[in-house]
mmCIF file of C-alpha atoms in Angstrom:
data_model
loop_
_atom_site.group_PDB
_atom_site.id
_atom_site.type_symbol
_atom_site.label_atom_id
_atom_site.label_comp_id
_atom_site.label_asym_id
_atom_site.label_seq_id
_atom_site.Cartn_x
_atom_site.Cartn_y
_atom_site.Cartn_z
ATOM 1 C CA UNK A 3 0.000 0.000 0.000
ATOM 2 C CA UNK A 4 1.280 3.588 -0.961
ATOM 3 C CA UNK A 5 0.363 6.599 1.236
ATOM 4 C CA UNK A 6 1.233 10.276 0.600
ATOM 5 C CA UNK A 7 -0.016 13.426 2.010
ATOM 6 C CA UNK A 8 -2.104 16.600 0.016
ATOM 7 C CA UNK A 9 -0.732 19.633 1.257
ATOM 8 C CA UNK A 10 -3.465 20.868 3.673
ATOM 9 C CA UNK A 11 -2.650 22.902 7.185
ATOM 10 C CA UNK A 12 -0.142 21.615 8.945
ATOM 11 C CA UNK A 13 -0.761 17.841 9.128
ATOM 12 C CA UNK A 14 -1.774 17.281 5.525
ATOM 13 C CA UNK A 15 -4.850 15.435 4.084
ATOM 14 C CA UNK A 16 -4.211 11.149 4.002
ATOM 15 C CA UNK A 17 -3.925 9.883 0.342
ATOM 16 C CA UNK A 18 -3.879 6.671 -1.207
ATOM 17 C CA UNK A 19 -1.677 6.540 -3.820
ATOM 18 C CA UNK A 20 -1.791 3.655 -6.698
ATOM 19 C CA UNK A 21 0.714 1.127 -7.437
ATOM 20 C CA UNK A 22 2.189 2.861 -10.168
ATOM 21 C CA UNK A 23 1.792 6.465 -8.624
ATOM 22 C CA UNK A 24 -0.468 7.862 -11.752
ATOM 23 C CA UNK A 25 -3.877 7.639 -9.359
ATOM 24 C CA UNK A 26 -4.730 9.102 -6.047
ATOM 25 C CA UNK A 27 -7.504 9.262 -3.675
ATOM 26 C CA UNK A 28 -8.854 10.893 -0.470
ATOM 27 C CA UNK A 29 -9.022 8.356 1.768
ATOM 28 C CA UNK A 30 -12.312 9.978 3.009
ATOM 29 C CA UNK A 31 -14.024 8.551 6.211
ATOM 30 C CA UNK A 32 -10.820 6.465 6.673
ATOM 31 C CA UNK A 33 -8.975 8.979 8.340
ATOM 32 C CA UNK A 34 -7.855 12.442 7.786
ATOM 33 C CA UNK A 35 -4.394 12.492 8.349
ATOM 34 C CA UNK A 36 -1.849 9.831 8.291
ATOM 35 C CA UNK A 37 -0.743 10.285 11.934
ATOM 36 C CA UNK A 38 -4.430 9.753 12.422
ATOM 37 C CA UNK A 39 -4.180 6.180 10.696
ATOM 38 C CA UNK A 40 -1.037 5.655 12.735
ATOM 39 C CA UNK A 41 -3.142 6.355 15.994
ATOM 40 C CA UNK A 42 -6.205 3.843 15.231
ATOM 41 C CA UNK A 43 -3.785 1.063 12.352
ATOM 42 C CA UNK A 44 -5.765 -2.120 13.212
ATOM 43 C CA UNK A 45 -9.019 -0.292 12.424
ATOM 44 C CA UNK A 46 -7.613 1.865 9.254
ATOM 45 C CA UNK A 47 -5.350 -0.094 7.679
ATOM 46 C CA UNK A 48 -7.594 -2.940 6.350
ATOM 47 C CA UNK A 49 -10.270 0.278 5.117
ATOM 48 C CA UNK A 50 -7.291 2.240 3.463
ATOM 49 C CA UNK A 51 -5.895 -1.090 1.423
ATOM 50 C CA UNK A 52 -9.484 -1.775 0.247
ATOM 51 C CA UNK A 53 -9.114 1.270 -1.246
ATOM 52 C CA UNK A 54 -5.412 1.255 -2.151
ATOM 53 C CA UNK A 55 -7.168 -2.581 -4.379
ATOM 54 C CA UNK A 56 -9.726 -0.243 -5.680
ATOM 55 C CA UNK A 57 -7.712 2.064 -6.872
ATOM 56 C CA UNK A 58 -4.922 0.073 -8.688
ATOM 57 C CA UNK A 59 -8.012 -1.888 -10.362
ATOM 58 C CA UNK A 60 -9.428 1.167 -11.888
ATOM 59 C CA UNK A 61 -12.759 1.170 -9.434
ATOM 60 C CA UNK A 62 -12.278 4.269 -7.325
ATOM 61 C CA UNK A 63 -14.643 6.849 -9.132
ATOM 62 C CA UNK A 64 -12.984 9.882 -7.494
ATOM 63 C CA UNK A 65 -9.511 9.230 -8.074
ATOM 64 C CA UNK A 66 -7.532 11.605 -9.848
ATOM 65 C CA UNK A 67 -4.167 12.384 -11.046
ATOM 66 C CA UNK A 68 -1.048 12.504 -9.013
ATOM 67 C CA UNK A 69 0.956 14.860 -8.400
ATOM 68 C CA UNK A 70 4.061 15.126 -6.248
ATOM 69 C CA UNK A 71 4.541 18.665 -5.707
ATOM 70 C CA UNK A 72 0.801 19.431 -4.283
ATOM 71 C CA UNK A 73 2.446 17.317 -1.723
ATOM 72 C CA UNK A 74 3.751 17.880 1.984
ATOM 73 C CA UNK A 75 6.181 14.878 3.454
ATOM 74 C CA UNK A 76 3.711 11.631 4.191
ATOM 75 C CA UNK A 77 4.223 13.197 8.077
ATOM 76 C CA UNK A 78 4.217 16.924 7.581
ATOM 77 C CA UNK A 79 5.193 16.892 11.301
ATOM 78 C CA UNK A 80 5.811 14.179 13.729
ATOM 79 C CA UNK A 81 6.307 13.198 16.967
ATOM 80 C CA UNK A 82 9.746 11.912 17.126
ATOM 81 C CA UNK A 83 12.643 12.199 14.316
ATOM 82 C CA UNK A 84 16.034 9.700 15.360
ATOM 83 C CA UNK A 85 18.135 9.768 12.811
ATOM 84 C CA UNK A 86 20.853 6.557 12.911
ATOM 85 C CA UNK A 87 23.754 6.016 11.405
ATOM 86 C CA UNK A 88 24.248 2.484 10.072
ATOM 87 C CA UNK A 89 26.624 2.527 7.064
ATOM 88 C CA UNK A 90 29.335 2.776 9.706
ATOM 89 C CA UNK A 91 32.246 2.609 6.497
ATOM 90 C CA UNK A 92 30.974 5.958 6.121
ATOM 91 C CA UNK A 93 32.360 7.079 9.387
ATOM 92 C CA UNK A 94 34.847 5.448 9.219
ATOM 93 C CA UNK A 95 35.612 6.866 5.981
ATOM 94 C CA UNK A 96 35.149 10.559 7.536
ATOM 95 C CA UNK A 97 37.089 10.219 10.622
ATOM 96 C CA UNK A 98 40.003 8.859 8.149
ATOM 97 C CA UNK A 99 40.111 11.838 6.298
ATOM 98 C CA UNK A 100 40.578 13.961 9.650
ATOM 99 C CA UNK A 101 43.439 11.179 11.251
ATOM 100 C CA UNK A 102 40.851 10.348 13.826
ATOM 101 C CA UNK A 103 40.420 6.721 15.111
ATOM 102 C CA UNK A 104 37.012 5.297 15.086
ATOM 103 C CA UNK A 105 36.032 3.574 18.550
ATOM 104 C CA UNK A 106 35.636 -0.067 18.075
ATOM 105 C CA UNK A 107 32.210 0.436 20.093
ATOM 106 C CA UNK A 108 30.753 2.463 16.689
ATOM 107 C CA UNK A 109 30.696 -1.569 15.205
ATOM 108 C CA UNK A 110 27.931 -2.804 17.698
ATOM 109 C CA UNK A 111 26.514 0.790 19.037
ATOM 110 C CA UNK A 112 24.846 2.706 16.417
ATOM 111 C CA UNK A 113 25.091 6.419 17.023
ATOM 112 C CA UNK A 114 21.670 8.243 16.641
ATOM 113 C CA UNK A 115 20.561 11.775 17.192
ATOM 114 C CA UNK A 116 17.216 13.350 17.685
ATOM 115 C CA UNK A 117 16.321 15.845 15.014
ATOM 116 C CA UNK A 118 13.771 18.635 14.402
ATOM 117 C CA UNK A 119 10.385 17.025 13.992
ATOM 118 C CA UNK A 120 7.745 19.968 14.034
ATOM 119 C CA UNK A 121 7.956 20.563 10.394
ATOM 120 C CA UNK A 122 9.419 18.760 7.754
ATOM 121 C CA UNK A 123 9.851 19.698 3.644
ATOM 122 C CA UNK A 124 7.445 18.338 1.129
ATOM 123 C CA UNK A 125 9.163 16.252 -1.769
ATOM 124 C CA UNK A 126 9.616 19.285 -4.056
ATOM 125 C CA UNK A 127 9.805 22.355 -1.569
ATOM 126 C CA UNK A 128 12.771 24.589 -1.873
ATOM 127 C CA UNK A 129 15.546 24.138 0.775
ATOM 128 C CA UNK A 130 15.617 28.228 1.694
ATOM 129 C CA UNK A 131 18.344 28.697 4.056
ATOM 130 C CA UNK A 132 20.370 32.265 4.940
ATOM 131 C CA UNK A 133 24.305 31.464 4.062
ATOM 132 C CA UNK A 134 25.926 29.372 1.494
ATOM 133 C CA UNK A 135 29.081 29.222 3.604
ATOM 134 C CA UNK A 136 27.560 27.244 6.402
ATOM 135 C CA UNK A 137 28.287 24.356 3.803
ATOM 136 C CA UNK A 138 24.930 23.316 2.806
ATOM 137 C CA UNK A 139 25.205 19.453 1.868
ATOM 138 C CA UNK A 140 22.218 16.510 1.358
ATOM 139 C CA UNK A 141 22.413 12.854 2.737
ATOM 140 C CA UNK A 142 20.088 10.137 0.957
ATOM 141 C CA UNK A 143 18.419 7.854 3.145
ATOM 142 C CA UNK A 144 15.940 5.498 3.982
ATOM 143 C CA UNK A 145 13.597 5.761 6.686
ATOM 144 C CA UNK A 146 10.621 3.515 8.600
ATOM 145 C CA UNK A 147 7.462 4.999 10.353
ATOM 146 C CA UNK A 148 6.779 3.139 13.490
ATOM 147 C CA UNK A 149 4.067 2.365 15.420
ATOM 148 C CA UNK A 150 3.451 1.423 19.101
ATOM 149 C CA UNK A 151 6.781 0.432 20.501
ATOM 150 C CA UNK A 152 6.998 -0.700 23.504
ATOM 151 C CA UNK A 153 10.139 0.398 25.871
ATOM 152 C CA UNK A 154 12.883 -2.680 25.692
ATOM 153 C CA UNK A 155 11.809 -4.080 22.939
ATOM 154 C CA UNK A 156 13.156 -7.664 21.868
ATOM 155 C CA UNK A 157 14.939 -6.914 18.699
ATOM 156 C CA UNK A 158 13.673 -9.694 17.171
ATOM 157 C CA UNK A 159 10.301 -8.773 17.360
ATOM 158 C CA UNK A 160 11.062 -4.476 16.453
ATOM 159 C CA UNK A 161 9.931 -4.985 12.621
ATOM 160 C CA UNK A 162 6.551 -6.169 13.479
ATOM 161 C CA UNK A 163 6.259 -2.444 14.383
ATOM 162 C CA UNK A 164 7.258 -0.830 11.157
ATOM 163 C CA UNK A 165 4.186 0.498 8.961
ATOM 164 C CA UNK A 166 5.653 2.464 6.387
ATOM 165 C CA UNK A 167 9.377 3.179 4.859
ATOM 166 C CA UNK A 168 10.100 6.470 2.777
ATOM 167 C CA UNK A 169 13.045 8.356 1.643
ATOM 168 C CA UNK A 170 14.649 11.180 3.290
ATOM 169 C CA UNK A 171 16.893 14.281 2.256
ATOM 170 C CA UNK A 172 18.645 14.991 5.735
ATOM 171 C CA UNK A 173 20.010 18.210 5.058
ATOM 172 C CA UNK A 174 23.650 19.199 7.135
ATOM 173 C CA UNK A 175 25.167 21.997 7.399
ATOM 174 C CA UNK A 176 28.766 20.599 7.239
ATOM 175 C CA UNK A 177 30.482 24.352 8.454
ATOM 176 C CA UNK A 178 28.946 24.438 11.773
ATOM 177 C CA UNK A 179 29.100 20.712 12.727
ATOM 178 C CA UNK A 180 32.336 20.695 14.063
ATOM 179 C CA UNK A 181 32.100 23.171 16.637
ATOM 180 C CA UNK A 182 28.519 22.673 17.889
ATOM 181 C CA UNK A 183 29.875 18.895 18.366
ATOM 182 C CA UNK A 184 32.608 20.141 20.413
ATOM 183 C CA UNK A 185 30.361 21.690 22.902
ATOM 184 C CA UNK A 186 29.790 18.228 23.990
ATOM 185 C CA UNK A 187 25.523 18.405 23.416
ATOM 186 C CA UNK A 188 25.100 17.167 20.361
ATOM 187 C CA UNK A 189 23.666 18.557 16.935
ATOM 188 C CA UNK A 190 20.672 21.291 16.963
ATOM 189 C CA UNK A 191 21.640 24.559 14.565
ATOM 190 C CA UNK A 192 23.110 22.215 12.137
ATOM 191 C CA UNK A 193 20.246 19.938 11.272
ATOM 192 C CA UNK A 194 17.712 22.206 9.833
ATOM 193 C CA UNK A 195 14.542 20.680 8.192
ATOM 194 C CA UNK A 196 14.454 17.115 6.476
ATOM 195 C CA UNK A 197 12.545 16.519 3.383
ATOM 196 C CA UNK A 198 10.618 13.269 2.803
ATOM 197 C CA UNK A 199 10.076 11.312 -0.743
ATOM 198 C CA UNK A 200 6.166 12.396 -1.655
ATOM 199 C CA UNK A 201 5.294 8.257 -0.671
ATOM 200 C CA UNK A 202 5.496 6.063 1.993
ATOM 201 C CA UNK A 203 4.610 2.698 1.249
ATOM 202 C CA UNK A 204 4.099 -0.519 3.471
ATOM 203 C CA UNK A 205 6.625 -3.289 3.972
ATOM 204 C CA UNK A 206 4.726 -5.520 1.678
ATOM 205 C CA UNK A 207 5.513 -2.798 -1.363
ATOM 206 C CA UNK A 208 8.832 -3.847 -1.082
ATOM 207 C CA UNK A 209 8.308 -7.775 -1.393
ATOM 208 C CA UNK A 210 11.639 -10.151 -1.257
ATOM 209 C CA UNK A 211 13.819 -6.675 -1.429
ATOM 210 C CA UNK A 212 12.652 -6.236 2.255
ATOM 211 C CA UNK A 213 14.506 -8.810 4.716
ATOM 212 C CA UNK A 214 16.836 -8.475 7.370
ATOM 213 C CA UNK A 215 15.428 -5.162 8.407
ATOM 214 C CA UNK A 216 17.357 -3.460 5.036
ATOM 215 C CA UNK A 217 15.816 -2.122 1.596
ATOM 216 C CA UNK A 218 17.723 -3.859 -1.242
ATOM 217 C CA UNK A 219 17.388 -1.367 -3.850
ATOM 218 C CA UNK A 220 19.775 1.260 -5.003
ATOM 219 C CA UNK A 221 19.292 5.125 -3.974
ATOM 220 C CA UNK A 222 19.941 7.331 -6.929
ATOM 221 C CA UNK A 223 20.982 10.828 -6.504
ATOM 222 C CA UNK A 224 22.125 13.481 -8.975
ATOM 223 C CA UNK A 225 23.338 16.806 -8.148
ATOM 224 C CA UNK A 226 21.968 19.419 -11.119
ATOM 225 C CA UNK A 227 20.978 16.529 -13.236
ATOM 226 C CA UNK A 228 23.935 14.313 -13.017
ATOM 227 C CA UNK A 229 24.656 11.342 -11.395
ATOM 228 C CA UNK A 230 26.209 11.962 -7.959
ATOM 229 C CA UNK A 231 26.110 8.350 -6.258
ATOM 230 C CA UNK A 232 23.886 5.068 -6.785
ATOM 231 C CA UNK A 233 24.916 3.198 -3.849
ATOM 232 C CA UNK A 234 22.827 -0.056 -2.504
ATOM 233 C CA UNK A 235 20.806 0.768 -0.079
ATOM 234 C CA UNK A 236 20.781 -3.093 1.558
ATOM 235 C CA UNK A 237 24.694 -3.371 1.399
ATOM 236 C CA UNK A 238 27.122 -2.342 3.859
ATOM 237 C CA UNK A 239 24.582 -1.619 6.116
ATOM 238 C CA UNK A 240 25.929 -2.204 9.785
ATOM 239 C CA UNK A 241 22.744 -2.028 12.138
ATOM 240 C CA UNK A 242 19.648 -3.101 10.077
ATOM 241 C CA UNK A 243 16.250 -0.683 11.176
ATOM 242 C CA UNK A 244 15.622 -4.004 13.748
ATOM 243 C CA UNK A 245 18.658 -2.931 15.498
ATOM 244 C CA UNK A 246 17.864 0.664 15.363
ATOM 245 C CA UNK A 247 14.726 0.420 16.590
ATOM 246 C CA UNK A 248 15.452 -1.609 19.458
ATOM 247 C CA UNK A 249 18.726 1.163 20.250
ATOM 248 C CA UNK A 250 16.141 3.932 20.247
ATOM 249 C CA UNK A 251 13.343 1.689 22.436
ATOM 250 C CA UNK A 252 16.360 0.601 24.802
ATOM 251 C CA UNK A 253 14.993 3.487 27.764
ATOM 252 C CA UNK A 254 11.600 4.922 26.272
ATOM 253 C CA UNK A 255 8.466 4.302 24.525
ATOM 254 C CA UNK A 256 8.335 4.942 20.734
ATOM 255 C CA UNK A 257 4.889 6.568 20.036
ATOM 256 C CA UNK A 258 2.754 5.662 16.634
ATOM 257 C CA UNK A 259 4.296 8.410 13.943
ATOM 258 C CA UNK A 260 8.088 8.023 14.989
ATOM 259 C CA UNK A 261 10.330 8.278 12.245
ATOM 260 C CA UNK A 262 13.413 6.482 12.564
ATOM 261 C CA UNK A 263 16.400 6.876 9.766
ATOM 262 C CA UNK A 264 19.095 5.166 8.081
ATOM 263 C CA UNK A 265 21.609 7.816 7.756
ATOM 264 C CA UNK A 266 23.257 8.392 4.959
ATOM 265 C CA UNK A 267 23.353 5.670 2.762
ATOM 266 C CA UNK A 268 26.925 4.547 1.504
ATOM 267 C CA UNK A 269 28.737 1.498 0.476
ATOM 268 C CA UNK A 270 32.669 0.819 0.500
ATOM 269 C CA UNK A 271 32.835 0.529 -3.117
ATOM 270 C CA UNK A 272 34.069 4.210 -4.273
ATOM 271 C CA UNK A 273 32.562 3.128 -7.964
ATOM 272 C CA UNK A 274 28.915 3.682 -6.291
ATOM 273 C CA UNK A 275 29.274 7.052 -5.868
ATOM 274 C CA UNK A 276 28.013 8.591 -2.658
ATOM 275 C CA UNK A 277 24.812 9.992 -1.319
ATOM 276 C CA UNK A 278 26.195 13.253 0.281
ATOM 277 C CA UNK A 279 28.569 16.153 -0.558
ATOM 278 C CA UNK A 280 31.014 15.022 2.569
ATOM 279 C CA UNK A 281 31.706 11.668 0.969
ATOM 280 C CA UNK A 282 32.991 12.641 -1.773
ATOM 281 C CA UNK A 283 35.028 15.442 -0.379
ATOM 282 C CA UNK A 284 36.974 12.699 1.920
ATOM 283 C CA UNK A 285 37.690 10.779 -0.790
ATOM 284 C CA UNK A 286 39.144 13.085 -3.044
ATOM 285 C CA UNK A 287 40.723 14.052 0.200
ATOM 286 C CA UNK A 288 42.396 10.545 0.619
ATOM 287 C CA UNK A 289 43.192 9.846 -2.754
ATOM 288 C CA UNK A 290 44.431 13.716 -3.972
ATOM 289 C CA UNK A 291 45.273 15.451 -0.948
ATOM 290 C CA UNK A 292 42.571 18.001 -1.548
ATOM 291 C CA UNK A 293 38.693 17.979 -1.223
ATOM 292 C CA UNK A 294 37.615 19.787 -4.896
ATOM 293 C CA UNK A 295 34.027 19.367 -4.972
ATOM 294 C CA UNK A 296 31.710 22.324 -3.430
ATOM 295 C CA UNK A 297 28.683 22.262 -1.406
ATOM 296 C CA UNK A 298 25.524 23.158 -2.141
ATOM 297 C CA UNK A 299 25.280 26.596 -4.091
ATOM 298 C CA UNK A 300 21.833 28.762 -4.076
ATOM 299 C CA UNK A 301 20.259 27.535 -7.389
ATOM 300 C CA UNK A 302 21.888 23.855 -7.211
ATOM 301 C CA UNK A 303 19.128 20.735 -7.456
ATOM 302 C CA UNK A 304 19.442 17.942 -5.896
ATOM 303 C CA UNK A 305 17.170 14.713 -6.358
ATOM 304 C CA UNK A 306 16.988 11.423 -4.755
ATOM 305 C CA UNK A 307 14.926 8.526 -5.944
ATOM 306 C CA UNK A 308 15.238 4.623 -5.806
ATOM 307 C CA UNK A 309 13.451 2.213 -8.617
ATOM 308 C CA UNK A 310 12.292 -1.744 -8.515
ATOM 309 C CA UNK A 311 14.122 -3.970 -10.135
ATOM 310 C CA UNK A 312 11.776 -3.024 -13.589
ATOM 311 C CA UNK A 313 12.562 0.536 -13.299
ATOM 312 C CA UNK A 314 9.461 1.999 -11.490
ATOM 313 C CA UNK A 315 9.790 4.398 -8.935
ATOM 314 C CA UNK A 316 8.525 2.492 -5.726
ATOM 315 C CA UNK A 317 8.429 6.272 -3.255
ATOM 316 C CA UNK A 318 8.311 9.131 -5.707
ATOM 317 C CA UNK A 319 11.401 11.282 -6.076
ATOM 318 C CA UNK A 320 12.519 14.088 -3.792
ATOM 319 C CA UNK A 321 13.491 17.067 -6.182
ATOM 320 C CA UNK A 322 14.995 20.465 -4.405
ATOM 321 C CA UNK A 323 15.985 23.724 -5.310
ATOM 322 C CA UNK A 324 18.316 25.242 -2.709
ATOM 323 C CA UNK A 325 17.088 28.809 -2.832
ATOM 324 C CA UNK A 326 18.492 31.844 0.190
ATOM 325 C CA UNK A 327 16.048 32.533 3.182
ATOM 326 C CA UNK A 328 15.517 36.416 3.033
ATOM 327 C CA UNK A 329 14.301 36.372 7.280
ATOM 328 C CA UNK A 330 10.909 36.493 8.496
ATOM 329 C CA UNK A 331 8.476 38.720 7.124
ATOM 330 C CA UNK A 332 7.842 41.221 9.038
#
């Protein structure tokens, strides 16, 4: 099943999105907002995929077109964003570049963050931020939507708690990391808003390229129309989203909406390409002495999108201008 959201307010209006992502529906007297569906899944869920059948048969006499950029993120704003970071090659990649050892602890303790939650970017909003030399960069990822989780739960039971997966553009801002890290309280100023691919779709969507708690499918992302990375999303992958979610549920409850991500997705093969700016500084770094390639200029594009094995896009693509914020209006 494939939900998105219509921009509407602030928490959207719940759509069911066909198969193919050419048909759409208002999944009217269902629910009104995903995080609504979330709330009450045993009763919604079997209503919403009689209509998600409908729909990719044709039937539903209200459906209409789809189209990605009347959309907000599938959770316009949610209760919890923990961002992980599983591919740990990537950091040990980074920390390379800067002569740092990597703790042997960062191979069975995935490092996770909280991030901003109360508003995230539609697929094809405009990333409007003030300075271009707070090095602006994107990371591709993948990301599951939670239910329930209860506090201490047995890792081998965390995926019976996933509902949806999605893509996610975690923007950094690469210049002020460092010393907001050194104060010793972890990111805030530095994580501004994440975009979300228009469609999140149930585990079943995914079929056999859904095991071990990784998406087996590659994440394409070009930077101003060309290719910038097309790593595999399923390989390399330290802590599968069963291990993250039983990390995050180690001390608290995980309420129905949490979004939990992958962090930027990465493999150690260089020929894959990467899915951030900061990846392929280091390695030009390692291999030439010298990191040549910029970060993200007003006016640059990036996009992120990942295909089934016949080609079709399974979440909808995340598109983005990066445009300057002028301030508030006043």
């Amino acid at each position: 099943m494939k939900l998105a959201s219509l921009k509407h307010g602030r928490d959207g209006r719940l759509l069911v999105v066909s198969r193919d992502l050419r048909r759409v529906c208002i999944a009217e007297g269902v629910a009104p907002t995903l995080q609504a569906a979330l709330d009450n899944w045993d009763e919604c869920e079997p209503a919403l995929r009689r209509l998600y059948q409908r729909l990719n048969r044709g039937e539903h006499q209200a459906a209409f077109a789809f189209n990605p950029v009347e959309c907000a993120a599938p959770l316009p704003r949610a209760y919890q964003w923990a961002d992980g970071s599983a591919y740990v090659s990537h950091i040990e990649l980074v920390r390379k570049a800067r002569g740092a050892e990597m703790p042997p602890s960062f191979w069975s303790d995935p490092l996770m963050y909280q991030g901003m939650s109360d508003g995230f970017l539609g697929p094809h909003d405009d990333i409007e931020l003030a300075d271009e030399a707070w090095g602006i960069d994107f990371e591709g990822e993948v990301a599951v939507i939670t239910g329930d989780v209860p506090m201490g739960v047995n890792e081998h039971r965390t995926l019976d708690h996933v509902r949806l997966l999605m893509l996610v553009n975690d923007v950094s801002l690469r210049h002020l990391i460092p010393a907001e890290l050194a104060k010793g309280f972890g990111f805030f100023q530095s994580k501004p808003a994440t975009a979300c691919s228009p469609v999140a779709v149930t585990p079943d969507e995914l079929g056999r390229h859904w095991h071990n708690g990784r998406v087996h499918h590659r994440l394409r992302v070009t930077l101003n129309g060309v290719l910038f990375g097309e790593p595999h999303a399923g390989t390399d992958m330290t802590f599968g989203f069963d291990r993250l979610i039983a990390h995050a549920s180690l001390s608290r409850c995980l309420g129905a909406g949490t979004i939990i991500g992958s962090g930027t997705v990465s493999n150690r093969d260089p020929n894959a390409g990467a899915c951030c700016i900061a990846e392929r500084r280091t390695r030009e770094l390692l291999d030439t002495g010298e990191a040549s390639t910029p970060f993200m200029r007003f006016g640059d594009t990036v996009r992120m999108e990942m295909c089934d094995a016949g080609g079709h896009s399974i979440f909808g693509a995340i598109e983005q201008r990066l445009t300057p914020y002028s301030g508030p209006d006043q």
